[in-house]
Coordinates of C-alpha atoms in Angstrom, one line a residue:
X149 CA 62.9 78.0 -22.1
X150 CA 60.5 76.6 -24.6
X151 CA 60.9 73.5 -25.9
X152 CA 60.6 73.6 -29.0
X153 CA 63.1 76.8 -29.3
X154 CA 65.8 74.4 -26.7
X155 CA 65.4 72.0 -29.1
X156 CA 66.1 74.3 -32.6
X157 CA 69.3 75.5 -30.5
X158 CA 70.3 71.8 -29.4
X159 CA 69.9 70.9 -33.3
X160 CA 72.2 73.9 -34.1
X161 CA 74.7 72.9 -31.4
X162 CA 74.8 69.3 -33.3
X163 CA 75.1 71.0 -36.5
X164 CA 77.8 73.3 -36.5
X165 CA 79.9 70.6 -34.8
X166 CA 79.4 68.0 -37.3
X167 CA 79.4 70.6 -40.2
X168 CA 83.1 71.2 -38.7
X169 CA 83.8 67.7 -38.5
X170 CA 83.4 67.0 -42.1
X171 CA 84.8 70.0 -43.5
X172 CA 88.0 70.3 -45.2
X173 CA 87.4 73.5 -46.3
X174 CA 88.1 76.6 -44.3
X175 CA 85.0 78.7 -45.2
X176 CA 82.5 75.5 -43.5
X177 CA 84.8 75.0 -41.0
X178 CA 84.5 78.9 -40.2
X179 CA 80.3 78.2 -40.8
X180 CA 80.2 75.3 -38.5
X181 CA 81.7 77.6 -35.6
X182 CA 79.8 80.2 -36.0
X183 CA 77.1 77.9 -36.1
X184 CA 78.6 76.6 -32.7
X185 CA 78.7 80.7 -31.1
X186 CA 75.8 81.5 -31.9
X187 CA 73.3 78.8 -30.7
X188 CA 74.5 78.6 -27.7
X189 CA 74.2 82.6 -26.6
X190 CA 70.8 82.2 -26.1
X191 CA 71.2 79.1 -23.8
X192 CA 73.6 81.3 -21.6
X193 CA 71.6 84.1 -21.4
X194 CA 68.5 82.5 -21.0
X195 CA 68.1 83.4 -17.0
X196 CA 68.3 87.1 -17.6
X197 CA 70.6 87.6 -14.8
X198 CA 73.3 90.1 -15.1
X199 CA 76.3 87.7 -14.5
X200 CA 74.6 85.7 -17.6
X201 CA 74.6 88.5 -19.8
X202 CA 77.7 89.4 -18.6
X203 CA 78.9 86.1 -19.2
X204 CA 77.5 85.9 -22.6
X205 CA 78.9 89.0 -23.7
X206 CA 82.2 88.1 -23.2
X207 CA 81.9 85.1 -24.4
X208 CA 80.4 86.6 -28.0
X209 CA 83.4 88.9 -27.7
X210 CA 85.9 86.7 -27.8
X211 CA 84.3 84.0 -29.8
X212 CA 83.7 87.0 -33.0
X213 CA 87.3 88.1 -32.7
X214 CA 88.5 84.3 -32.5
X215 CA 86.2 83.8 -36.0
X216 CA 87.5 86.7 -37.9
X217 CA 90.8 85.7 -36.8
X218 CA 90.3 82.0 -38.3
X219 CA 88.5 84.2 -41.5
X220 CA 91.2 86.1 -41.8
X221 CA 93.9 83.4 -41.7
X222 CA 92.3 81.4 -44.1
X223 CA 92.1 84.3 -46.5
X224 CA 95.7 85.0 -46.3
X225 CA 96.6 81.4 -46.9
X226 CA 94.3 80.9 -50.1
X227 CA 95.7 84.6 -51.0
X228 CA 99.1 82.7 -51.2
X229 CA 98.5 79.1 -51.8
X230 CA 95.7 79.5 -54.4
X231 CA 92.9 77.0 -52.3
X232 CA 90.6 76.9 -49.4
X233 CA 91.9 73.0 -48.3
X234 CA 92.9 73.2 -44.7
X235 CA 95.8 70.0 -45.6
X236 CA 97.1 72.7 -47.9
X237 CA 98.7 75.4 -44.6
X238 CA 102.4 76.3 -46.3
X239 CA 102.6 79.8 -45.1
X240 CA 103.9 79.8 -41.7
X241 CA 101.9 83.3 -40.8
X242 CA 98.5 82.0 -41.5
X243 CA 99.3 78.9 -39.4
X244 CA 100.4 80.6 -37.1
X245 CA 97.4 82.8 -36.9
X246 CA 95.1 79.7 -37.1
X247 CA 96.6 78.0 -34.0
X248 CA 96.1 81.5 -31.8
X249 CA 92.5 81.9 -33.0
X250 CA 91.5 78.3 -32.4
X251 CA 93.5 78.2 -28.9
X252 CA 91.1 82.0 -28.0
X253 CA 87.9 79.4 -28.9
X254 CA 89.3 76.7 -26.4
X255 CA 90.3 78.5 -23.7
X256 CA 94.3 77.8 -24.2
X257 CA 96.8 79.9 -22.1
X258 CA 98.1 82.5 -22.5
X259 CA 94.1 82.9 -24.3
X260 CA 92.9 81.8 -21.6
X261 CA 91.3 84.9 -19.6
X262 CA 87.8 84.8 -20.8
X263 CA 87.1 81.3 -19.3
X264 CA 86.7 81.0 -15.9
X265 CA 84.9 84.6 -15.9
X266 CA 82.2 83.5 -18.5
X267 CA 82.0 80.2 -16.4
X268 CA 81.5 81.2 -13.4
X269 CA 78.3 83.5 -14.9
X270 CA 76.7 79.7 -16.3
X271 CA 74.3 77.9 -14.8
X272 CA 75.9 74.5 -14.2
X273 CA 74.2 72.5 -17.3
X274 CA 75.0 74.9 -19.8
X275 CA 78.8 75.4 -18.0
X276 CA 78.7 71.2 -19.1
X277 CA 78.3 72.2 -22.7
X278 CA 80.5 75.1 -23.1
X279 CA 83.3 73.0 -20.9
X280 CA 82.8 69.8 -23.4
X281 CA 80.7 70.1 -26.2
X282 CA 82.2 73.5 -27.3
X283 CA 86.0 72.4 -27.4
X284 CA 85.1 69.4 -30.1
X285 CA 84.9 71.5 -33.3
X286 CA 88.0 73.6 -32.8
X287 CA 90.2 70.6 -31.1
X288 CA 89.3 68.8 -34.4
X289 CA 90.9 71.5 -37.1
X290 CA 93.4 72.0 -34.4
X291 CA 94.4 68.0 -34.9
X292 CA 93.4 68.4 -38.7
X293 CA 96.3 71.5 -39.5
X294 CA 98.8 70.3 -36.5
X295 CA 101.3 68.8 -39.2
X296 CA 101.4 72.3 -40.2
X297 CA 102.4 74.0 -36.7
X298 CA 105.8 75.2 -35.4
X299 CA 106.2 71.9 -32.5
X300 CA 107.6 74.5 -30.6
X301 CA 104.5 76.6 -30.3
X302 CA 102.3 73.4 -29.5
X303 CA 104.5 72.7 -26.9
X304 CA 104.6 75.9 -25.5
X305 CA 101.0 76.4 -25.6
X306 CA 100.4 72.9 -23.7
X307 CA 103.2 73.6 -21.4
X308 CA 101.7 77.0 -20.4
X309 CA 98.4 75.9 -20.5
X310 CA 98.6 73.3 -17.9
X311 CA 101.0 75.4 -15.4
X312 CA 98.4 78.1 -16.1
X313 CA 95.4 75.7 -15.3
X314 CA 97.2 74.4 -11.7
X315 CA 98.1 77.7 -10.6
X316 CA 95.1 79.6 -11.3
X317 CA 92.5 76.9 -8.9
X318 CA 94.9 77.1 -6.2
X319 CA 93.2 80.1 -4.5
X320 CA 89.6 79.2 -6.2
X321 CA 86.3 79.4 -3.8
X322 CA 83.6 79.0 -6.7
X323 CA 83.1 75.3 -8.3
X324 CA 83.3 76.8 -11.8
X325 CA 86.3 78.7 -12.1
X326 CA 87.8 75.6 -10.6
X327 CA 86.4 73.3 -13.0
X328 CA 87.1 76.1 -15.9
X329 CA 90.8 76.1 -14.8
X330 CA 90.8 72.1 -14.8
X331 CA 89.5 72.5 -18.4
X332 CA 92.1 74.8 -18.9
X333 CA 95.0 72.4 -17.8
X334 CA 93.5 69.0 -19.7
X335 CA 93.2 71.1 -22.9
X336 CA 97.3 71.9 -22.7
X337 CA 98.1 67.7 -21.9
X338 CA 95.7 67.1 -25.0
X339 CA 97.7 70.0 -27.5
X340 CA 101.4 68.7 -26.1
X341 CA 101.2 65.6 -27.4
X342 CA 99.3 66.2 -30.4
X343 CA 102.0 66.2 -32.5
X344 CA 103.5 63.1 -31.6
X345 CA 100.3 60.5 -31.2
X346 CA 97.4 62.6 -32.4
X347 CA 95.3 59.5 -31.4
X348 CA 96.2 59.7 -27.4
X349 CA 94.6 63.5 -27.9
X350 CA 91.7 62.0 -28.7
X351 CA 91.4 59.7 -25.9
X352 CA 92.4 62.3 -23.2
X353 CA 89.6 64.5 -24.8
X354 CA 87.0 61.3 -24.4
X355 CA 88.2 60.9 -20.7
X356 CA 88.2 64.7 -20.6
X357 CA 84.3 64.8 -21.7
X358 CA 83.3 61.6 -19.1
X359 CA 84.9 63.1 -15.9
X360 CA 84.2 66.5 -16.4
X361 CA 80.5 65.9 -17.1
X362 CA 80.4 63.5 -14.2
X363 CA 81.4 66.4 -11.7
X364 CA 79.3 69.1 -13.4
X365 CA 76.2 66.6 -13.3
X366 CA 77.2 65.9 -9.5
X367 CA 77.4 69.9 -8.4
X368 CA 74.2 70.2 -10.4
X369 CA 72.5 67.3 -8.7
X370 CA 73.8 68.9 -4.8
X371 CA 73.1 72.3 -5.8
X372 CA 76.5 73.2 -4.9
X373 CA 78.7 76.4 -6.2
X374 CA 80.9 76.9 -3.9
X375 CA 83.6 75.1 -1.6
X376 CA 81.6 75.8 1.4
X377 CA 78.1 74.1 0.4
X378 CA 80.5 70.9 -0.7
X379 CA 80.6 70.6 3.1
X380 CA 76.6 70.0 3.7
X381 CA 75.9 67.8 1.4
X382 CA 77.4 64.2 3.2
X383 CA 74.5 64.4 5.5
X384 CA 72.0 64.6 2.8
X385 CA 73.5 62.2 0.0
X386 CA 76.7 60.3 1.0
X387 CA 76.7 57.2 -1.8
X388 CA 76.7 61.0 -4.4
X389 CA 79.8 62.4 -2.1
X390 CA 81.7 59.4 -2.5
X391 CA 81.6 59.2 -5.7
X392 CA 82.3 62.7 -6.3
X393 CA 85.5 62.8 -4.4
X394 CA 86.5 59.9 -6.7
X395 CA 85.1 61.5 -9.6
X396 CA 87.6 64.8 -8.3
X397 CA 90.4 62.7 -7.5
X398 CA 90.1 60.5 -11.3
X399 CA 90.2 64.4 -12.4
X400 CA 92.9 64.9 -10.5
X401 CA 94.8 61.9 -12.3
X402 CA 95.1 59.4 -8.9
X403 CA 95.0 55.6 -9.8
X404 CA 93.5 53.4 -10.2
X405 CA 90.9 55.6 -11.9
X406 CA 90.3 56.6 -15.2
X407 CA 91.9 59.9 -15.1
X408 CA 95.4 58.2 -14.6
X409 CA 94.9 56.4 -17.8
X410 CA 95.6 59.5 -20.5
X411 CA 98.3 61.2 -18.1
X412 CA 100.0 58.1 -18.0
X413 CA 99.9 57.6 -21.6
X414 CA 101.1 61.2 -22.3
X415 CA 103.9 60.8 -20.4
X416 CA 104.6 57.6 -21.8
X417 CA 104.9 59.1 -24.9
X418 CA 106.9 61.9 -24.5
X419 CA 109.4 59.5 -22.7
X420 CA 109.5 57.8 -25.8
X421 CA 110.0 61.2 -27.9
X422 CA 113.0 62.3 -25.9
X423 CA 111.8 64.3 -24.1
X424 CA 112.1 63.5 -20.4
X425 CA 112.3 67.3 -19.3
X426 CA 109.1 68.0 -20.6
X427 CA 107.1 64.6 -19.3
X428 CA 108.7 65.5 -15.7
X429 CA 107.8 69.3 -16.1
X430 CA 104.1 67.8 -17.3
X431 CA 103.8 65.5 -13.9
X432 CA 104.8 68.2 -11.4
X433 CA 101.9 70.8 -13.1
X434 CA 99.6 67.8 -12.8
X435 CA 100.3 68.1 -9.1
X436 CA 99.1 71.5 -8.9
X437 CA 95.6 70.6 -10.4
X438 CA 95.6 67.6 -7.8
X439 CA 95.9 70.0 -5.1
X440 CA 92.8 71.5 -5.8
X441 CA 90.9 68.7 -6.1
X442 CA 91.9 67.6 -2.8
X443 CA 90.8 70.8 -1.5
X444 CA 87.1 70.0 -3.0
X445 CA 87.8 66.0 -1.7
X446 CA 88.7 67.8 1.9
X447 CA 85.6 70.1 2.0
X448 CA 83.4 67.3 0.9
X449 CA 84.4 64.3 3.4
X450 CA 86.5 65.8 6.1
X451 CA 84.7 68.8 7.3
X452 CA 81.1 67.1 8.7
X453 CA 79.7 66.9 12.0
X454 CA 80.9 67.1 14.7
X455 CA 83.0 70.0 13.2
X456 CA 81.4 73.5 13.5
X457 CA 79.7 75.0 10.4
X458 CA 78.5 78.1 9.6
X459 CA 76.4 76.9 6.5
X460 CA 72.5 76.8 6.7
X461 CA 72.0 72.9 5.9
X462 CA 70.0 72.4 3.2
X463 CA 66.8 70.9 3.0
X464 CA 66.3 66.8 2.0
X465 CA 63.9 67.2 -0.8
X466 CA 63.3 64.5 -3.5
X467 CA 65.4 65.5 -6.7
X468 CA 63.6 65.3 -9.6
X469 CA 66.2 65.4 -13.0
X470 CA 67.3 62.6 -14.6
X471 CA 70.0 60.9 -13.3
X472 CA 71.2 58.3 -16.1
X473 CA 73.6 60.4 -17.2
X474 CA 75.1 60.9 -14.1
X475 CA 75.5 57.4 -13.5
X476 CA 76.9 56.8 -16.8
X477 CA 79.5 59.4 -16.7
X478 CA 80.5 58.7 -12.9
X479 CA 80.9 54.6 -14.1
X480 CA 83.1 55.6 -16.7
X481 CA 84.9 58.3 -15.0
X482 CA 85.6 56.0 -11.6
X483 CA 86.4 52.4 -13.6
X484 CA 87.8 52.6 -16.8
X485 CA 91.3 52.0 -15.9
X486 CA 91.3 47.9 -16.1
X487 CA 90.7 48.0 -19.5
X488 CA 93.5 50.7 -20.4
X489 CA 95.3 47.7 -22.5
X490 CA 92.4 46.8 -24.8
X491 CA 91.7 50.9 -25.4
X492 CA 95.9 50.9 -26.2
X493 CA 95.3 48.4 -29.0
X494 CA 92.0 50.1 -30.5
X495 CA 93.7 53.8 -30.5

């Protein structure tokens, strides 16, 4: 793609995210994810295949019907409350309708469906963005009209997203519809808690964006989309396997890595809420997604030479991307845990 044109889109990406941010009104709110939809079709289309038009089709489809959802809402509310503020959601029907448009955008069960087909037809870098960068506008008017939801739907939106997100890897071959499915299951632990500490959301979502860019950087840097090519690639790089088992397994929510940090906190808090039920329903989905990472850890460590294997090894040339951010993101993804009280204190 030209440069020039990958930066204009980029720009756009930045701008319909932060026009979201600062918006309290529901018609720039509605711009900013617009904005969001449409400068990133071309960056999913851009290698003409016809998974990535198929991808990107859907992925229009549901995102347009998720907008005029949002539009139509927001309508319907200033019909009947008299403003565009989104502080100002009284009627209970346009909430409503405002939660189950912005949960079709993020990939929340049961509106889940369209994501792990639409990432599975991504290349791995632009799979990154739509797994991370794309949740951050709607999460944030999600947190912004939460006050305003039925708790009851929250919860069961979180509850069924994170059962939905553990069952649905379980039988997963292809890298991407397992990481779109992990996606799937840290999105419901952020939305069940958001109506209790709003602030622990925000940190699962940071730890979220860390450790899910750490393992799409890793797959992209191994060349690897599917289980079976996870199993060449100790011989060629095994300081990168390492760390992407941990990377799975911090994921996964194991300690003593960072991915035990949020979980923990979550259940915490629910604990504190009353709700023990719910914090012990919430750990046993957790070990559903944890089964599937140690399918990836398995593949990755545990099935080299001298077992047989009936993948063409590839060959040991010299990558040539940037690998900062990979570093970054694995650093923060692996240690993070040791400092769990002083990020308690600032949140």
């Amino acid at each position: 793609m030209n440069p020039y044109v990958l930066t204009a889109l980029l720009s756009s990406l930045g701008l319909g995210t932060t026009l979201t941010f600062a918006s309290s009104h529901w018609l720039l709110a509605w711009m900013g994810l617009e904005i969001n939809t449409l400068a990133i079709i071309p960056l999913m289309a851009q290698h003409h295949h016809p998974r990535a038009v198929e991808a990107t089709t859907k992925y229009f489809l549901t995102q347009a019907a998720a907008a005029a959802m949002i539009l139509f809402a927001s309508t319907t509310n200033a019909w009947l409350t008299g403003g565009w503020n989104m502080n100002d959601m009284s009627s209970p029907i346009a909430s409503a309708m405002v939660i189950a448009a912005l949960a079709l955008k993020i990939g929340l069960a049961p509106m889940h469906f369209w994501m792990p087909e639409v990432l599975q037809g991504l290349d791995l870098l632009t799979g990154l963005i739509l797994s991370t960068w794309q949740k951050l506008a709607p999460l944030a008017l999600i947190v912004q009209t939460a006050q305003a939801i039925d708790p009851l739907l929250l919860t069961t939106l979180g509850l069924m997203s994170t059962l939905v997100g553990g069952w649905g890897g379980l039988n997963q071959t292809q890298l991407r519809k397992i990481l779109a499915y992990s996606s799937i299951a840290h999105m419901g632990w952020m939305i069940i808690v958001l109506q209790y500490a709003p602030q622990l959301t925000l940190l699962a979502l940071l730890m979220y964006i860390f450790m899910t860019s750490s393992a799409f950087l890793t797959l992209k840097a191994s060349s690897s989309t599917k289980i079976g090519t996870l199993a060449t690639i100790w011989s060629k790089s095994p300081i990168l396997t390492t760390a992407a088992a941990l990377v799975l397994l911090s994921l996964g929510g194991l300690p003593p890595l960072t991915g035990f940090m949020p979980k923990w906190l979550i259940l915490q808090e629910l604990a504190t809420q009353g709700l023990p039920l719910l914090a012990t329903v919430m750990a046993l989905a957790a070990l559903l997604s944890l089964y599937f990472y140690l399918r990836l850890c398995y593949a990755m460590t545990l099935t080299i030479s001298p077992h047989t294997n009936t993948f063409i090894t590839p060959w040991r040339v010299q990558t040539t991307q940037f690998s900062f951010p990979l570093a970054l993101s694995t650093v923060v993804a692996l240690g993070l845990l040791p400092m769990a009280p002083a990020i308690v204190m600032l949140v």
